[in-house]
Each structure stands twice: as structure tokens, then as C-alpha cells.
Amino acid sequence: MTLTEAHGPAKTAERRAGRRWPGWVAVAVWAAGIAAAFAVGWYLRRAGLATEDPLPPLHARARGWPPPVRRLLPAAAVAALAVAALPALAARLPWRALPPAAWAASAAWTVALAACDGWDALARPLDAPTEYPAGLAQLRPDPSAWLRTFTERLGGYTTHVRGHPPLPMLVLWALEKAGLGGTGWAAALIVAAGTSAAAAIAVTVRCLAGERAARAAVPFLALAPLAVWIATAMDAFFLAVGAWGTALLALAARGARRRALVPAAAGGLLLGCLPYLSYGLLPLFAVPLAVVVLGRPRLRVLAAAGVALAVVPAAFTLLGFWWPDGVRATLDTYLVSRGSAQRSYAYFLFANLAVLGLLTGPAVAHALPRTLAELCRGALWRGVLGRGARARSAAPAAAVAALAGAALIGVLVLDASGVTRGEVERIWVPFAAWLTAAAAVDRPRVRAWLAAQAVTALAVQALVLSPW
């Protein structure tokens, strides 16, 4: 039985037959779009019109042929086990055990994919001279002075430090001060945090769309192709902060009056970190905004979340970092660089969306027509925004579609801005994870589509050598 199943079997069969072809058309468009993005990228590079990337639209290069099939066998075994077991576990486990199980499955899948290149591949991306850890030497002597002068001295920092606000560096510095220094511990934090987002998104879906919808989403959240880039890009940590902030806000929206204030404040505090982790995370606020619209929390809950939301911006301002100045300085360094700013806007405008398709997989593409239909036909406004818990539970597919649609809106806004010309395989991670929940909307052949998701990730891992 699916999220949008009608009460009568005849109606169910009729609806499924009518919905089948749009999904397959979407999958065909998904495959054609990805192929076109790589073909055009190859042509632009051959004509001397592309910069930096050996394999546009990815910031990566192609592996040698034949691909390392033998090294992929452990990951393929993990995928086979997950395809066989996750649907049954998602249906039968007590709810308390399901989010931790989703986290564990996502972590196993992510680590198995990364370990295809050896265990050191988990930490190797952070050893690059362009990454955050390379800039810790400039922060260690005086963190407060480093923060006060961050904007003025931006040009002297490593590539990723220049392109982001100061909070990611402060997180790594705090980890080091706690005795967990080195890229190994940093990689462990990133992978553990990033994979926990599967649990956070499942909790959010349950709060807004019901337990049945959350159980349907868990296998797709745990076995998403974006796991290829969760190990090891700092953007996976950004994903976790946004996902748990949103989950806590959703829990507060449905909680009792007194008990709701604590998760509301905790959620607001985490969400307030997002602009200070990456300037590109501002459009991600569309997702917690959707939670507020769908969950309709009480005024005191909104007040607690709002006050907590202001804590991190206020702290950074008092400590000497003014966020608008950081945006301006980062944009200046971006425009004068001979790197990503020189890439073709027109090409990456559509190629970035093809990369999003790689992260989310064919199951999400197949569900996209139904997801859009749930938003467009008015079920959202009649059901989710109706009065009372009965009205909210009447449109679970619409609630899931709203979360995925909010993430997609964030992607489209960021894509159109032109500041994401390539390297989006990591930038899209905090957005793409929410889109994978859409695969739960009316999904009768769960294992077949899970297998398609796993094959997509394995193919990327086999053919592409990414710096993350």
C-alpha cells in the first residue's frame, strides 16, 4: 500500500496505470539530462571553453579503464543487504529503533563506498592544501583575533576558508582543542554527522506526514546516491546541522506546550548556524519554513525558535565578524579568481541540475511527477493546511512533497544566482537529502527502485574520481 492509495482496489489500479508513464518519462529525462551535461561538458573542454574541471559538470576526473570492480564488491554487498533488508526493517521495527537504524545503514553505505579507494580515502580529501584543516595554523595562535580580522585577511586563507564564513574552521578548532585533532577525527565527525541526517529527515517526515510516510522514506534516505559525497565533504556536516535543526523544529510544532520550547530553542540555535557555515545555505531556510507552514506551531514555540535563531548571529557580530561584509569579501575574491567564476553560466545553469539528479537518483526522478502533482492539485492546501490533526493526516504525500519542493526551490534559487558554477556535487548535499524523501511518494516497487539507487551510486564510484 502506498501513501496516495485510494480506498478501492479498482481505483487504485486505475490510478497506478495513469501515473506510470509520467514517472518513466521523468526517468528518461533524468538519464538524458545527465548524459547531455557530460557530453556538452566534454565538447566545451575540447573546444577550450571549460576551465578547471577534467570531467565537467563534476569537479572530478574519470577513472582509468577498466573500473576497480573488485574493490567495489564490499560496497555492492552492503547495497544488496540493504535492498533486501531495509524495506522489511522500515515496516516492522518499533519507531524508536528506526531512526538509529536509518543512521547506521546510511553510515555503513557511505563508508563502504568511500572504502573502495582504501580506508585512508575517508580522510584523504581533508589533507588537500585547499581544504579547511590546512588553514588551522593561521587560527591557532589567537582565534579571537582571527575572527575579528577574518574579512580583512580573507585573501591569504586557503580556498575553502575563503569561500565560506568562519564557523566551519571554528568547529574544527574546537574538535582539536577537545583532543581530537587531525583529519581522521575531522572525517569521522563529518561522516557521522552527515549520515545522521537520514534519521533527522525521517523524524521530520513523521512529525508532518505521519509514521507510515516516514517508514516509506527511510530506505531511500539510507541508501541515497549522495552518500558518495558525504564522505568526505564538509557540506555533509552542514547537511546535519540543517536537518537536525529542522527536525527539532518539527518536533516542537507537534509537541505539548511546555515540552515544545526546548526543542524549538535547540532547533532555532542550529538553524542560526547555517549562514555562518556557508553563505549558500540561506536558500535552505525554505525547508524549515515549510515545516512552520505545515506544522503551524504555537506562537510561544515560534518565539523560542526565533530568539534562539538570533543567538549565533549576535555572537559572531559581537566577536567582530559582520556577516554582510563576509559575503561581500567572499564575492570579491570569487569574481577576481581565475577559477569557478570563469566557468560558463549558461552551461552550469542546466548542468548543475543534472548533478542534482546524480545525487538523488532515478527513484526520485520517477517520483517527481507525482510529487509535483501533489503540490499542484491542491491537496496540500485542502489537507495539510486544514484545521486539526485529522486534516493534517489526510495528506501525507502532500506534506512529503512540500518538504521536497522547498528543497528544490532552494536549489533553483542558488542555481539561478550564478555563484554555483560547478562543484555542486558537494554544495547540493544539504538540499538533495530532502529531495530523496520524495521517493516515498506512492512507491509500490520499493526494492527495485532501491536497487536502482544503489547501482547509480556504485556506477559513480566506479567511474568518477572525486576530490571529496
Tab-separated table of C-alpha atoms in Angstrom:
chain	number	residue	atom	x	y	z
A	1	MET	CA	0.000	0.000	0.000
A	2	THR	CA	1.310	3.471	-0.900
A	3	LEU	CA	0.991	6.976	0.500
A	4	THR	CA	-1.592	8.058	-2.079
A	5	GLU	CA	-3.528	4.808	-2.439
A	6	ALA	CA	-7.266	5.103	-2.916
A	7	HIS	CA	-9.718	3.185	-0.751
A	8	GLY	CA	-10.962	0.885	-3.510
A	9	PRO	CA	-8.723	-1.611	-5.340
A	10	ALA	CA	-10.248	-0.720	-8.736
A	11	LYS	CA	-9.489	2.961	-8.208
A	12	THR	CA	-6.006	2.075	-7.022
A	13	ALA	CA	-5.237	0.062	-10.171
A	14	GLU	CA	-6.665	2.799	-12.369
A	15	ARG	CA	-4.618	5.489	-10.679
A	16	ARG	CA	-1.425	3.476	-10.841
A	17	ALA	CA	-1.895	2.825	-14.541
A	18	GLY	CA	-2.458	6.529	-15.180
A	19	ARG	CA	0.587	7.536	-13.145
A	20	ARG	CA	3.021	5.004	-14.573
A	21	TRP	CA	4.010	6.748	-17.790
A	22	PRO	CA	4.825	10.213	-16.363
A	23	GLY	CA	7.286	8.586	-13.971
A	24	TRP	CA	9.063	6.701	-16.730
A	25	VAL	CA	9.184	9.832	-18.882
A	26	ALA	CA	10.806	11.614	-15.944
A	27	VAL	CA	13.399	8.836	-15.618
A	28	ALA	CA	14.152	9.115	-19.341
A	29	VAL	CA	14.583	12.881	-18.984
A	30	TRP	CA	16.784	12.283	-15.925
A	31	ALA	CA	19.084	9.940	-17.853
A	32	ALA	CA	19.138	12.111	-20.966
A	33	GLY	CA	19.859	15.251	-18.942
A	34	ILE	CA	22.832	13.664	-17.188
A	35	ALA	CA	24.202	12.290	-20.468
A	36	ALA	CA	23.746	15.684	-22.161
A	37	ALA	CA	25.509	17.511	-19.334
A	38	PHE	CA	28.577	15.291	-19.661
A	39	ALA	CA	28.515	15.393	-23.473
A	40	VAL	CA	28.308	19.180	-23.608
A	41	GLY	CA	30.950	19.450	-20.898
A	42	TRP	CA	33.274	17.218	-22.931
A	43	TYR	CA	32.691	19.404	-26.006
A	44	LEU	CA	33.327	22.657	-24.108
A	45	ARG	CA	36.529	21.309	-22.621
A	46	ARG	CA	37.728	20.065	-26.005
A	47	ALA	CA	36.969	23.498	-27.518
A	48	GLY	CA	38.939	25.193	-24.744
A	49	LEU	CA	35.830	26.848	-23.278
A	50	ALA	CA	35.700	24.994	-19.961
A	51	THR	CA	38.051	25.704	-17.068
A	52	GLU	CA	39.459	23.701	-14.187
A	53	ASP	CA	37.385	20.542	-14.411
A	54	PRO	CA	38.671	17.463	-16.263
A	55	LEU	CA	35.154	15.958	-16.148
A	56	PRO	CA	32.539	18.729	-16.246
A	57	PRO	CA	29.972	19.193	-14.815
A	58	LEU	CA	31.715	17.386	-11.913
A	59	HIS	CA	34.782	18.802	-10.209
A	60	ALA	CA	36.455	15.435	-10.713
A	61	ARG	CA	38.210	13.285	-13.274
A	62	ALA	CA	37.372	9.992	-14.914
A	63	ARG	CA	38.925	6.853	-13.528
A	64	GLY	CA	41.100	4.672	-15.684
A	65	TRP	CA	39.566	1.747	-17.530
A	66	PRO	CA	38.626	-0.884	-16.507
A	67	PRO	CA	36.964	0.399	-13.316
A	68	PRO	CA	38.020	-1.134	-9.971
A	69	VAL	CA	35.225	-3.723	-9.926
A	70	ARG	CA	36.907	-5.945	-7.333
A	71	ARG	CA	37.272	-3.074	-4.880
A	72	LEU	CA	33.572	-2.275	-5.327
A	73	LEU	CA	32.465	-5.736	-4.172
A	74	PRO	CA	32.178	-4.886	-0.424
A	75	ALA	CA	30.054	-1.839	-1.229
A	76	ALA	CA	27.934	-3.921	-3.604
A	77	ALA	CA	27.433	-6.471	-0.831
A	78	VAL	CA	26.323	-3.737	1.592
A	79	ALA	CA	23.923	-2.443	-1.068
A	80	ALA	CA	22.466	-5.904	-1.702
A	81	LEU	CA	21.927	-6.446	2.010
A	82	ALA	CA	20.320	-3.025	2.374
A	83	VAL	CA	17.996	-3.580	-0.605
A	84	ALA	CA	16.894	-6.908	0.847
A	85	ALA	CA	16.543	-5.858	4.483
A	86	LEU	CA	15.690	-2.154	4.676
A	87	PRO	CA	12.057	-2.318	3.448
A	88	ALA	CA	11.224	-5.050	5.960
A	89	LEU	CA	13.054	-3.295	8.788
A	90	ALA	CA	11.378	0.007	7.962
A	91	ALA	CA	7.968	-1.683	8.125
A	92	ARG	CA	8.481	-3.789	11.265
A	93	LEU	CA	10.946	-2.129	13.622
A	94	PRO	CA	9.483	-0.151	16.538
A	95	TRP	CA	9.648	3.521	15.714
A	96	ARG	CA	12.157	4.257	18.488
A	97	ALA	CA	14.640	1.932	16.829
A	98	LEU	CA	14.058	3.085	13.247
A	99	PRO	CA	15.901	6.456	13.154
A	100	PRO	CA	19.063	4.918	14.690
A	101	ALA	CA	18.766	2.045	12.200
A	102	ALA	CA	18.484	4.536	9.330
A	103	TRP	CA	21.573	6.335	10.636
A	104	ALA	CA	23.525	3.069	10.921
A	105	ALA	CA	22.504	1.920	7.438
A	106	SER	CA	23.416	5.279	5.921
A	107	ALA	CA	26.795	5.248	7.693
A	108	ALA	CA	27.564	1.696	6.538
A	109	TRP	CA	26.655	2.572	2.940
A	110	THR	CA	28.700	5.792	2.973
A	111	VAL	CA	31.795	4.193	4.491
A	112	ALA	CA	31.567	1.162	2.188
A	113	LEU	CA	31.524	3.410	-0.879
A	114	ALA	CA	34.443	5.535	0.296
A	115	ALA	CA	36.482	2.493	1.344
A	116	CYS	CA	36.533	1.282	-2.260
A	117	ASP	CA	39.611	3.512	-2.584
A	118	GLY	CA	41.116	2.286	0.687
A	119	TRP	CA	40.395	3.219	4.294
A	120	ASP	CA	42.578	6.293	4.026
A	121	ALA	CA	40.151	7.638	1.414
A	122	LEU	CA	37.834	8.714	4.250
A	123	ALA	CA	40.296	11.337	5.499
A	124	ARG	CA	42.298	11.945	2.314
A	125	PRO	CA	40.050	14.750	0.936
A	126	LEU	CA	40.732	16.837	4.044
A	127	ASP	CA	44.502	16.559	3.537
A	128	ALA	CA	44.364	18.742	0.419
A	129	PRO	CA	46.094	22.148	0.731
A	130	THR	CA	42.873	23.861	-0.367
A	131	GLU	CA	40.791	22.397	2.484
A	132	TYR	CA	39.875	23.720	5.929
A	133	PRO	CA	42.464	21.831	8.045
A	134	ALA	CA	45.279	23.460	6.073
A	135	GLY	CA	44.148	26.816	7.454
A	136	LEU	CA	44.152	25.816	11.134
A	137	ALA	CA	47.719	27.035	11.588
A	138	GLN	CA	46.549	30.614	10.979
A	139	LEU	CA	43.728	30.269	13.516
A	140	ARG	CA	45.525	28.535	16.407
A	141	PRO	CA	47.620	31.422	17.824
A	142	ASP	CA	44.653	33.724	18.537
A	143	PRO	CA	41.143	32.600	17.488
A	144	SER	CA	39.516	35.834	18.604
A	145	ALA	CA	41.910	37.973	16.534
A	146	TRP	CA	41.498	35.559	13.612
A	147	LEU	CA	37.736	36.049	13.760
A	148	ARG	CA	37.915	39.841	14.109
A	149	THR	CA	40.213	40.152	11.098
A	150	PHE	CA	38.664	37.324	9.080
A	151	THR	CA	37.228	39.570	6.363
A	152	GLU	CA	40.289	41.783	6.036
A	153	ARG	CA	42.707	38.856	5.715
A	154	LEU	CA	40.448	36.656	3.616
A	155	GLY	CA	42.724	36.662	0.575
A	156	GLY	CA	45.502	34.931	2.496
A	157	TYR	CA	43.476	31.883	3.509
A	158	THR	CA	43.030	28.524	1.781
A	159	THR	CA	40.404	28.111	-0.948
A	160	HIS	CA	37.628	26.634	1.157
A	161	VAL	CA	38.226	29.038	4.040
A	162	ARG	CA	37.983	31.974	1.608
A	163	GLY	CA	34.729	30.648	0.193
A	164	HIS	CA	32.891	30.209	3.492
A	165	PRO	CA	32.091	32.015	6.741
A	166	PRO	CA	34.336	31.275	9.741
A	167	LEU	CA	32.185	28.728	11.621
A	168	PRO	CA	33.471	25.554	9.867
A	169	MET	CA	37.020	26.457	10.872
A	170	LEU	CA	35.950	27.139	14.448
A	171	VAL	CA	34.255	23.726	14.591
A	172	LEU	CA	37.491	22.005	13.547
A	173	TRP	CA	39.479	24.133	16.002
A	174	ALA	CA	37.086	23.150	18.832
A	175	LEU	CA	37.442	19.491	17.835
A	176	GLU	CA	41.211	19.870	18.021
A	177	LYS	CA	41.028	21.596	21.423
A	178	ALA	CA	38.945	18.651	22.657
A	179	GLY	CA	41.898	16.362	21.894
A	180	LEU	CA	40.514	15.073	18.608
A	181	GLY	CA	42.877	16.794	16.215
A	182	GLY	CA	43.868	15.601	12.774
A	183	THR	CA	41.980	14.910	9.592
A	184	GLY	CA	40.986	11.426	10.759
A	185	TRP	CA	38.829	12.783	13.561
A	186	ALA	CA	37.508	15.543	11.324
A	187	ALA	CA	36.459	12.936	8.751
A	188	ALA	CA	34.797	10.867	11.484
A	189	LEU	CA	32.805	13.914	12.596
A	190	ILE	CA	31.739	14.744	9.038
A	191	VAL	CA	30.664	11.198	8.165
A	192	ALA	CA	28.900	10.585	11.475
A	193	ALA	CA	27.070	13.903	11.291
A	194	GLY	CA	26.212	13.683	7.603
A	195	THR	CA	24.786	10.174	7.817
A	196	SER	CA	22.704	11.097	10.863
A	197	ALA	CA	20.636	13.314	8.554
A	198	ALA	CA	18.768	10.186	7.409
A	199	ALA	CA	17.383	9.894	10.934
A	200	ALA	CA	16.658	13.627	11.225
A	201	ILE	CA	14.714	13.761	7.953
A	202	ALA	CA	12.763	10.632	8.911
A	203	VAL	CA	11.788	12.305	12.206
A	204	THR	CA	10.675	15.435	10.341
A	205	VAL	CA	8.586	13.422	7.874
A	206	ARG	CA	6.907	11.544	10.732
A	207	CYS	CA	6.012	14.783	12.508
A	208	LEU	CA	4.414	16.328	9.418
A	209	ALA	CA	3.179	13.399	7.321
A	210	GLY	CA	2.765	10.561	9.780
A	211	GLU	CA	4.659	7.424	10.689
A	212	ARG	CA	3.658	5.493	7.586
A	213	ALA	CA	5.206	8.123	5.319
A	214	ALA	CA	8.371	8.228	7.422
A	215	ARG	CA	8.728	4.442	7.278
A	216	ALA	CA	8.326	4.555	3.493
A	217	ALA	CA	11.050	7.212	3.237
A	218	VAL	CA	13.673	5.544	5.458
A	219	PRO	CA	15.103	3.044	2.910
A	220	PHE	CA	15.593	5.795	0.330
A	221	LEU	CA	17.143	8.155	2.870
A	222	ALA	CA	19.610	5.478	3.983
A	223	LEU	CA	20.628	4.275	0.502
A	224	ALA	CA	20.824	7.593	-1.333
A	225	PRO	CA	23.434	8.070	-4.102
A	226	LEU	CA	24.556	11.309	-2.434
A	227	ALA	CA	26.446	9.089	0.036
A	228	VAL	CA	29.321	9.210	-2.473
A	229	TRP	CA	29.924	12.834	-1.415
A	230	ILE	CA	29.031	12.588	2.258
A	231	ALA	CA	32.469	11.016	2.683
A	232	THR	CA	34.198	13.366	2.923
A	233	ALA	CA	32.969	16.897	2.207
A	234	MET	CA	32.334	19.450	4.945
A	235	ASP	CA	28.969	20.089	3.315
A	236	ALA	CA	27.805	16.802	4.880
A	237	PHE	CA	28.258	18.457	8.272
A	238	PHE	CA	26.204	21.401	7.010
A	239	LEU	CA	23.505	18.904	5.987
A	240	ALA	CA	23.378	17.507	9.520
A	241	VAL	CA	23.079	20.921	11.170
A	242	GLY	CA	20.215	21.944	8.880
A	243	ALA	CA	18.452	18.578	9.092
A	244	TRP	CA	18.532	18.342	12.879
A	245	GLY	CA	17.571	21.986	13.294
A	246	THR	CA	14.557	21.351	11.070
A	247	ALA	CA	13.706	18.073	12.839
A	248	LEU	CA	13.753	19.742	16.250
A	249	LEU	CA	11.517	22.499	14.922
A	250	ALA	CA	9.092	19.859	13.597
A	251	LEU	CA	9.098	18.067	16.966
A	252	ALA	CA	8.366	21.358	18.693
A	253	ALA	CA	5.470	22.066	16.334
A	254	ARG	CA	3.689	18.871	17.348
A	255	GLY	CA	4.814	18.734	20.997
A	256	ALA	CA	2.999	19.640	24.195
A	257	ARG	CA	3.147	23.252	25.282
A	258	ARG	CA	5.854	23.057	27.928
A	259	ARG	CA	7.948	20.342	26.336
A	260	ALA	CA	7.937	22.063	22.942
A	261	LEU	CA	10.032	25.055	23.991
A	262	VAL	CA	13.291	23.130	24.465
A	263	PRO	CA	13.360	21.511	21.004
A	264	ALA	CA	12.182	24.798	19.493
A	265	ALA	CA	15.111	26.657	21.051
A	266	ALA	CA	17.582	23.913	20.120
A	267	GLY	CA	16.283	23.856	16.563
A	268	GLY	CA	16.492	27.624	16.275
A	269	LEU	CA	20.058	27.592	17.594
A	270	LEU	CA	21.142	25.041	14.972
A	271	LEU	CA	19.348	26.825	12.155
A	272	GLY	CA	21.002	30.078	13.206
A	273	CYS	CA	24.364	28.425	12.482
A	274	LEU	CA	23.565	27.803	8.809
A	275	PRO	CA	24.506	31.241	7.370
A	276	TYR	CA	27.796	31.064	9.297
A	277	LEU	CA	28.645	27.617	7.926
A	278	SER	CA	28.098	28.520	4.267
A	279	TYR	CA	26.712	31.594	2.528
A	280	GLY	CA	24.967	29.254	0.083
A	281	LEU	CA	22.810	27.735	2.819
A	282	LEU	CA	20.498	30.732	3.030
A	283	PRO	CA	18.031	29.207	0.480
A	284	LEU	CA	17.899	26.054	2.626
A	285	PHE	CA	15.686	28.005	5.046
A	286	ALA	CA	12.859	27.166	2.635
A	287	VAL	CA	12.701	23.731	4.304
A	288	PRO	CA	12.208	24.891	7.937
A	289	LEU	CA	9.804	27.494	6.572
A	290	ALA	CA	7.791	24.652	5.053
A	291	VAL	CA	7.824	22.964	8.473
A	292	VAL	CA	6.386	26.108	10.051
A	293	VAL	CA	3.661	26.328	7.376
A	294	LEU	CA	2.798	22.640	7.648
A	295	GLY	CA	3.143	22.211	11.397
A	296	ARG	CA	1.638	25.549	12.437
A	297	PRO	CA	3.460	25.711	15.792
A	298	ARG	CA	2.116	27.817	18.637
A	299	LEU	CA	3.240	31.407	18.966
A	300	ARG	CA	5.408	30.668	22.002
A	301	VAL	CA	7.184	27.916	20.069
A	302	LEU	CA	7.899	30.314	17.214
A	303	ALA	CA	9.116	32.917	19.703
A	304	ALA	CA	11.509	30.443	21.359
A	305	ALA	CA	12.853	29.342	17.969
A	306	GLY	CA	13.187	32.954	16.802
A	307	VAL	CA	15.114	34.068	19.876
A	308	ALA	CA	17.458	31.081	19.635
A	309	LEU	CA	17.874	31.696	15.907
A	310	ALA	CA	19.404	35.093	16.690
A	311	VAL	CA	21.978	33.785	19.185
A	312	VAL	CA	24.704	32.731	16.746
A	313	PRO	CA	24.421	35.830	14.509
A	314	ALA	CA	24.529	38.044	17.607
A	315	ALA	CA	27.561	36.205	18.994
A	316	PHE	CA	29.520	36.476	15.754
A	317	THR	CA	28.649	40.151	15.423
A	318	LEU	CA	29.782	40.900	18.977
A	319	LEU	CA	33.017	38.969	18.378
A	320	GLY	CA	33.827	41.122	15.344
A	321	PHE	CA	32.552	39.258	12.280
A	322	TRP	CA	29.879	41.158	10.346
A	323	TRP	CA	28.129	38.707	8.010
A	324	PRO	CA	27.324	41.140	5.135
A	325	ASP	CA	30.997	42.148	4.998
A	326	GLY	CA	31.931	38.482	4.775
A	327	VAL	CA	29.544	37.961	1.868
A	328	ARG	CA	30.947	40.969	0.048
A	329	ALA	CA	34.580	39.992	0.596
A	330	THR	CA	33.951	36.379	-0.467
A	331	LEU	CA	32.146	37.521	-3.602
A	332	ASP	CA	35.045	39.843	-4.457
A	333	THR	CA	37.602	37.043	-4.139
A	334	TYR	CA	35.323	34.769	-6.168
A	335	LEU	CA	34.997	37.249	-9.021
A	336	VAL	CA	38.693	38.071	-9.286
A	337	SER	CA	39.775	34.435	-9.154
A	338	ARG	CA	40.628	32.567	-12.325
A	339	GLY	CA	38.660	29.559	-11.151
A	340	SER	CA	34.974	28.800	-10.858
A	341	ALA	CA	33.881	32.362	-11.693
A	342	GLN	CA	35.276	31.815	-15.200
A	343	ARG	CA	33.035	28.819	-15.850
A	344	SER	CA	30.111	29.130	-18.248
A	345	TYR	CA	26.928	30.365	-16.535
A	346	ALA	CA	24.655	29.033	-19.301
A	347	TYR	CA	26.189	25.557	-19.228
A	348	PHE	CA	26.194	25.155	-15.460
A	349	LEU	CA	22.685	26.566	-15.156
A	350	PHE	CA	21.371	23.273	-16.555
A	351	ALA	CA	24.365	21.026	-15.790
A	352	ASN	CA	24.076	21.761	-12.062
A	353	LEU	CA	20.579	20.261	-12.146
A	354	ALA	CA	21.957	17.169	-13.875
A	355	VAL	CA	24.397	16.789	-10.995
A	356	LEU	CA	21.464	17.108	-8.592
A	357	GLY	CA	19.918	14.201	-10.474
A	358	LEU	CA	23.051	12.125	-9.839
A	359	LEU	CA	22.843	12.828	-6.112
A	360	THR	CA	19.147	11.988	-5.803
A	361	GLY	CA	18.958	9.058	-8.246
A	362	PRO	CA	16.345	7.603	-10.611
A	363	ALA	CA	13.849	6.791	-7.848
A	364	VAL	CA	13.407	10.492	-7.096
A	365	ALA	CA	13.125	11.252	-10.814
A	366	HIS	CA	10.362	8.635	-11.138
A	367	ALA	CA	8.504	10.126	-8.166
A	368	LEU	CA	8.885	13.733	-9.311
A	369	PRO	CA	5.696	13.926	-11.455
A	370	ARG	CA	3.596	12.600	-8.580
A	371	THR	CA	5.377	14.898	-6.158
A	372	LEU	CA	4.597	17.939	-8.298
A	373	ALA	CA	1.030	16.738	-8.773
A	374	GLU	CA	0.528	16.586	-5.013
A	375	LEU	CA	1.617	20.207	-4.760
A	376	CYS	CA	-0.298	21.493	-7.765
A	377	ARG	CA	-3.666	19.810	-7.431
A	378	GLY	CA	-4.474	21.473	-4.118
A	379	ALA	CA	-4.179	18.510	-1.763
A	380	LEU	CA	-1.601	20.451	0.222
A	381	TRP	CA	-3.913	23.381	0.891
A	382	ARG	CA	-7.025	21.282	1.490
A	383	GLY	CA	-5.357	18.698	3.724
A	384	VAL	CA	-2.133	19.827	5.322
A	385	LEU	CA	-3.258	23.386	5.943
A	386	GLY	CA	-6.735	22.352	7.040
A	387	ARG	CA	-7.782	22.555	10.647
A	388	GLY	CA	-6.979	19.838	13.116
A	389	ALA	CA	-4.852	16.718	13.272
A	390	ARG	CA	-7.320	14.789	11.100
A	391	ALA	CA	-6.816	17.241	8.237
A	392	ARG	CA	-3.044	17.048	8.583
A	393	SER	CA	-3.017	13.258	8.456
A	394	ALA	CA	-5.259	13.275	5.365
A	395	ALA	CA	-2.469	14.449	3.066
A	396	PRO	CA	0.804	12.731	3.983
A	397	ALA	CA	2.011	12.652	0.377
A	398	ALA	CA	1.394	16.387	0.113
A	399	ALA	CA	3.453	17.029	3.249
A	400	VAL	CA	6.379	14.968	1.934
A	401	ALA	CA	6.056	16.742	-1.415
A	402	ALA	CA	6.136	20.119	0.327
A	403	LEU	CA	9.419	19.320	2.087
A	404	ALA	CA	10.991	18.080	-1.143
A	405	GLY	CA	9.565	21.027	-3.071
A	406	ALA	CA	11.013	23.502	-0.576
A	407	ALA	CA	14.476	21.966	-1.009
A	408	LEU	CA	14.079	22.080	-4.789
A	409	ILE	CA	13.141	25.758	-4.638
A	410	GLY	CA	16.308	26.400	-2.636
A	411	VAL	CA	18.378	24.617	-5.283
A	412	LEU	CA	16.779	26.564	-8.126
A	413	VAL	CA	17.359	29.900	-6.390
A	414	LEU	CA	21.001	29.091	-5.720
A	415	ASP	CA	21.493	27.737	-9.231
A	416	ALA	CA	20.000	30.839	-10.871
A	417	SER	CA	22.195	33.126	-8.739
A	418	GLY	CA	25.242	32.052	-10.761
A	419	VAL	CA	27.554	31.660	-7.753
A	420	THR	CA	27.374	27.854	-8.014
A	421	ARG	CA	29.143	27.197	-11.299
A	422	GLY	CA	30.343	23.683	-10.749
A	423	GLU	CA	31.448	21.772	-7.640
A	424	VAL	CA	27.768	21.392	-6.779
A	425	GLU	CA	28.133	17.672	-6.094
A	426	ARG	CA	29.051	18.797	-2.561
A	427	ILE	CA	27.085	22.059	-2.474
A	428	TRP	CA	23.807	20.274	-3.267
A	429	VAL	CA	24.234	17.679	-0.486
A	430	PRO	CA	22.273	19.642	2.202
A	431	PHE	CA	19.407	20.117	-0.296
A	432	ALA	CA	19.453	16.764	-2.097
A	433	ALA	CA	18.901	14.742	1.069
A	434	TRP	CA	15.452	16.309	1.483
A	435	LEU	CA	14.595	15.521	-2.123
A	436	THR	CA	15.265	11.812	-1.567
A	437	ALA	CA	12.273	11.683	0.764
A	438	ALA	CA	10.085	12.263	-2.306
A	439	ALA	CA	10.886	8.707	-3.435
A	440	ALA	CA	8.462	7.545	-0.743
A	441	VAL	CA	5.500	9.163	-2.503
A	442	ASP	CA	3.482	6.277	-3.987
A	443	ARG	CA	6.306	3.766	-4.355
A	444	PRO	CA	4.929	0.229	-4.942
A	445	ARG	CA	8.195	-1.451	-6.143
A	446	VAL	CA	10.460	-0.479	-3.276
A	447	ARG	CA	13.279	-2.976	-3.742
A	448	ALA	CA	13.577	-2.392	-7.492
A	449	TRP	CA	13.960	1.339	-7.014
A	450	LEU	CA	16.314	0.905	-4.074
A	451	ALA	CA	18.477	-1.271	-6.289
A	452	ALA	CA	18.433	1.443	-8.958
A	453	GLN	CA	19.596	3.974	-6.360
A	454	ALA	CA	22.435	1.701	-5.259
A	455	VAL	CA	23.524	0.984	-8.838
A	456	THR	CA	23.663	4.728	-9.537
A	457	ALA	CA	25.973	5.322	-6.574
A	458	LEU	CA	28.161	2.326	-7.441
A	459	ALA	CA	28.448	3.495	-11.053
A	460	VAL	CA	29.555	6.964	-9.956
A	461	GLN	CA	32.061	5.482	-7.528
A	462	ALA	CA	33.403	3.166	-10.240
A	463	LEU	CA	33.748	5.756	-12.991
A	464	VAL	CA	34.498	9.042	-11.232
A	465	LEU	CA	37.456	10.011	-9.048
A	466	SER	CA	36.282	12.913	-6.917
A	467	PRO	CA	38.439	15.059	-4.618
A	468	TRP	CA	35.718	14.678	-1.972
